[in-house]
PDB file of C-alpha atoms in Angstrom:
ATOM      1  CA  UNK W  11     175.265  30.448 115.687  1.00  0.00           C
ATOM      2  CA  UNK W  12     177.214  28.116 117.919  1.00  0.00           C
ATOM      3  CA  UNK W  13     179.706  29.472 120.416  1.00  0.00           C
ATOM      4  CA  UNK W  14     181.604  26.173 120.443  1.00  0.00           C
ATOM      5  CA  UNK W  15     185.008  26.014 118.744  1.00  0.00           C
ATOM      6  CA  UNK W  16     187.047  22.953 117.782  1.00  0.00           C
ATOM      7  CA  UNK W  17     190.649  21.781 117.384  1.00  0.00           C
ATOM      8  CA  UNK W  18     192.119  19.388 114.849  1.00  0.00           C
ATOM      9  CA  UNK W  19     192.868  17.120 117.839  1.00  0.00           C
ATOM     10  CA  UNK W  20     189.081  16.788 118.351  1.00  0.00           C
ATOM     11  CA  UNK W  21     188.679  18.873 121.486  1.00  0.00           C
ATOM     12  CA  UNK W  22     185.868  21.394 121.788  1.00  0.00           C
ATOM     13  CA  UNK W  23     185.651  24.522 123.907  1.00  0.00           C
ATOM     14  CA  UNK W  24     182.548  26.453 124.865  1.00  0.00           C
ATOM     15  CA  UNK W  25     182.950  29.898 126.388  1.00  0.00           C
ATOM     16  CA  UNK W  26     180.958  30.784 129.475  1.00  0.00           C
ATOM     17  CA  UNK W  27     182.059  34.302 130.394  1.00  0.00           C
ATOM     18  CA  UNK W  28     185.846  34.248 130.632  1.00  0.00           C
ATOM     19  CA  UNK W  29     185.852  30.518 131.321  1.00  0.00           C
ATOM     20  CA  UNK W  30     186.204  27.847 128.663  1.00  0.00           C
ATOM     21  CA  UNK W  31     184.556  24.457 129.158  1.00  0.00           C
ATOM     22  CA  UNK W  32     186.575  21.753 127.355  1.00  0.00           C
ATOM     23  CA  UNK W  33     185.778  18.228 126.226  1.00  0.00           C
ATOM     24  CA  UNK W  34     186.315  15.873 123.326  1.00  0.00           C
ATOM     25  CA  UNK W  35     184.040  15.688 120.320  1.00  0.00           C
ATOM     26  CA  UNK W  36     181.514  13.028 119.443  1.00  0.00           C
ATOM     27  CA  UNK W  37     183.826  11.987 116.591  1.00  0.00           C
ATOM     28  CA  UNK W  38     186.694  11.457 119.071  1.00  0.00           C
ATOM     29  CA  UNK W  39     184.649   9.461 121.574  1.00  0.00           C
ATOM     30  CA  UNK W  40     183.373   7.236 118.762  1.00  0.00           C
ATOM     31  CA  UNK W  41     186.933   6.642 117.548  1.00  0.00           C
ATOM     32  CA  UNK W  42     188.137   5.816 121.079  1.00  0.00           C
ATOM     33  CA  UNK W  43     185.344   3.417 121.940  1.00  0.00           C
ATOM     34  CA  UNK W  44     184.320   2.796 125.541  1.00  0.00           C
ATOM     35  CA  UNK W  45     186.179   5.255 127.775  1.00  0.00           C
ATOM     36  CA  UNK W  46     187.379   3.578 130.983  1.00  0.00           C
ATOM     37  CA  UNK W  47     189.550   6.324 132.559  1.00  0.00           C
ATOM     38  CA  UNK W  48     190.053  10.066 132.218  1.00  0.00           C
ATOM     39  CA  UNK W  49     193.025  11.887 133.755  1.00  0.00           C
ATOM     40  CA  UNK W  50     191.500  15.277 134.475  1.00  0.00           C
ATOM     41  CA  UNK W  51     193.884  18.233 135.000  1.00  0.00           C
ATOM     42  CA  UNK W  52     193.829  19.630 138.532  1.00  0.00           C
ATOM     43  CA  UNK W  53     192.642  23.113 139.377  1.00  0.00           C
ATOM     44  CA  UNK W  54     195.511  25.590 139.348  1.00  0.00           C
ATOM     45  CA  UNK W  55     197.440  23.826 136.604  1.00  0.00           C
ATOM     46  CA  UNK W  56     198.652  26.186 133.890  1.00  0.00           C
ATOM     47  CA  UNK W  57     198.106  24.974 130.340  1.00  0.00           C
ATOM     48  CA  UNK W  58     199.436  26.170 126.994  1.00  0.00           C
ATOM     49  CA  UNK W  59     197.382  26.060 123.803  1.00  0.00           C
ATOM     50  CA  UNK W  60     198.077  22.705 122.162  1.00  0.00           C
ATOM     51  CA  UNK W  61     199.824  21.432 125.294  1.00  0.00           C
ATOM     52  CA  UNK W  62     198.952  18.178 127.028  1.00  0.00           C
ATOM     53  CA  UNK W  63     196.179  18.505 129.576  1.00  0.00           C
ATOM     54  CA  UNK W  64     195.466  14.887 130.461  1.00  0.00           C
ATOM     55  CA  UNK W  65     194.924  11.377 129.183  1.00  0.00           C
ATOM     56  CA  UNK W  66     191.843   9.462 128.081  1.00  0.00           C
ATOM     57  CA  UNK W  67     191.953   5.679 128.160  1.00  0.00           C
ATOM     58  CA  UNK W  68     189.486   3.473 126.379  1.00  0.00           C
ATOM     59  CA  UNK W  69     189.160  -0.231 125.749  1.00  0.00           C
ATOM     60  CA  UNK W  70     191.012   0.390 122.466  1.00  0.00           C
ATOM     61  CA  UNK W  71     193.828   2.775 123.402  1.00  0.00           C
ATOM     62  CA  UNK W  72     195.093   5.653 125.504  1.00  0.00           C
ATOM     63  CA  UNK W  73     195.043   9.095 123.968  1.00  0.00           C
ATOM     64  CA  UNK W  74     196.454  12.419 125.114  1.00  0.00           C
ATOM     65  CA  UNK W  75     194.064  15.263 125.746  1.00  0.00           C
ATOM     66  CA  UNK W  76     195.262  18.685 124.593  1.00  0.00           C
ATOM     67  CA  UNK W  77     194.188  22.100 125.740  1.00  0.00           C
ATOM     68  CA  UNK W  78     192.634  24.205 122.971  1.00  0.00           C
ATOM     69  CA  UNK W  79     193.706  27.443 124.697  1.00  0.00           C
ATOM     70  CA  UNK W  80     196.217  28.802 127.182  1.00  0.00           C
ATOM     71  CA  UNK W  81     195.115  29.423 130.726  1.00  0.00           C
ATOM     72  CA  UNK W  82     194.678  28.117 134.250  1.00  0.00           C
ATOM     73  CA  UNK W  83     192.479  25.148 135.059  1.00  0.00           C
ATOM     74  CA  UNK W  84     189.706  26.268 137.409  1.00  0.00           C
ATOM     75  CA  UNK W  85     187.867  22.943 137.678  1.00  0.00           C
ATOM     76  CA  UNK W  86     188.174  19.349 136.587  1.00  0.00           C
ATOM     77  CA  UNK W  87     185.044  17.277 136.069  1.00  0.00           C
ATOM     78  CA  UNK W  88     185.045  15.170 139.249  1.00  0.00           C
ATOM     79  CA  UNK W  89     182.087  13.156 137.956  1.00  0.00           C
ATOM     80  CA  UNK W  90     184.437  11.443 135.490  1.00  0.00           C
ATOM     81  CA  UNK W  91     186.277   9.727 138.389  1.00  0.00           C
ATOM     82  CA  UNK W  92     183.267   7.547 139.085  1.00  0.00           C
ATOM     83  CA  UNK W  93     181.767   7.511 135.625  1.00  0.00           C
ATOM     84  CA  UNK W  94     184.302   8.002 132.790  1.00  0.00           C
ATOM     85  CA  UNK W  95     181.665   6.721 130.343  1.00  0.00           C
ATOM     86  CA  UNK W  96     180.049  10.180 130.535  1.00  0.00           C
ATOM     87  CA  UNK W  97     182.581  11.087 127.838  1.00  0.00           C
ATOM     88  CA  UNK W  98     180.834   8.547 125.596  1.00  0.00           C
ATOM     89  CA  UNK W  99     177.243   9.215 126.569  1.00  0.00           C
ATOM     90  CA  UNK W 100     177.396  13.019 126.686  1.00  0.00           C
ATOM     91  CA  UNK W 101     180.659  14.260 125.147  1.00  0.00           C
ATOM     92  CA  UNK W 102     179.437  17.841 124.807  1.00  0.00           C
ATOM     93  CA  UNK W 103     177.288  17.804 127.957  1.00  0.00           C
ATOM     94  CA  UNK W 104     177.974  16.125 131.310  1.00  0.00           C
ATOM     95  CA  UNK W 105     181.106  14.545 129.805  1.00  0.00           C
ATOM     96  CA  UNK W 106     183.033  17.829 129.765  1.00  0.00           C
ATOM     97  CA  UNK W 107     186.555  17.362 131.087  1.00  0.00           C
ATOM     98  CA  UNK W 108     187.866  20.641 132.506  1.00  0.00           C
ATOM     99  CA  UNK W 109     187.223  24.351 132.773  1.00  0.00           C
ATOM    100  CA  UNK W 110     189.984  26.839 132.043  1.00  0.00           C
ATOM    101  CA  UNK W 111     190.319  30.574 132.690  1.00  0.00           C
ATOM    102  CA  UNK W 112     191.641  31.893 129.416  1.00  0.00           C
ATOM    103  CA  UNK W 113     194.899  33.843 129.585  1.00  0.00           C
ATOM    104  CA  UNK W 114     194.844  34.602 125.851  1.00  0.00           C
ATOM    105  CA  UNK W 115     191.186  34.933 124.770  1.00  0.00           C
ATOM    106  CA  UNK W 116     192.249  35.738 121.205  1.00  0.00           C
ATOM    107  CA  UNK W 117     193.341  32.098 120.761  1.00  0.00           C
ATOM    108  CA  UNK W 118     189.688  31.060 120.519  1.00  0.00           C
ATOM    109  CA  UNK W 119     189.277  32.896 117.207  1.00  0.00           C
ATOM    110  CA  UNK W 120     191.969  30.677 115.655  1.00  0.00           C
ATOM    111  CA  UNK W 121     189.974  27.507 116.399  1.00  0.00           C
ATOM    112  CA  UNK W 122     187.533  25.955 113.938  1.00  0.00           C
ATOM    113  CA  UNK W 123     183.848  26.826 113.825  1.00  0.00           C
ATOM    114  CA  UNK W 124     181.287  24.013 113.948  1.00  0.00           C
ATOM    115  CA  UNK W 125     180.948  24.102 110.128  1.00  0.00           C
ATOM    116  CA  UNK W 126     184.722  24.074 109.641  1.00  0.00           C
ATOM    117  CA  UNK W 127     185.109  21.148 112.067  1.00  0.00           C
ATOM    118  CA  UNK W 128     182.337  19.209 110.346  1.00  0.00           C
ATOM    119  CA  UNK W 129     184.103  19.662 106.986  1.00  0.00           C
ATOM    120  CA  UNK W 130     187.416  18.671 108.603  1.00  0.00           C
ATOM    121  CA  UNK W 131     185.957  15.437 109.993  1.00  0.00           C
ATOM    122  CA  UNK W 132     184.257  14.566 106.697  1.00  0.00           C
ATOM    123  CA  UNK W 133     187.658  14.865 105.066  1.00  0.00           C
ATOM    124  CA  UNK W 134     189.056  12.248 107.459  1.00  0.00           C
ATOM    125  CA  UNK W 135     186.646   9.488 106.481  1.00  0.00           C
TER     126      UNK W 135
END
């Protein structure tokens, strides 16, 4: 069973202890095309579930990045400064965007499971 949860805005979150690792899904990176810039939230920034956390720019468009949960950013992925294409090549691996210390862990249960997200995406096509 996967411990990754998903939003309808195509972000994923994977829990590692009390910390959530956040990125965008493979579906989202495919829709964006080649990512050329990622505005990563800075450590210490407080985020609300569903609130804007940053911006992703691709050759096609700019898109807002939303936080799947409430909490405080503990780390932004500095590797994206020099290589934003990591979001394309490894959206659920090295292309993670930020880590957040959850202030309301119960919010995770309201997010979609992998199976629910897969069904959601299939409904979009």
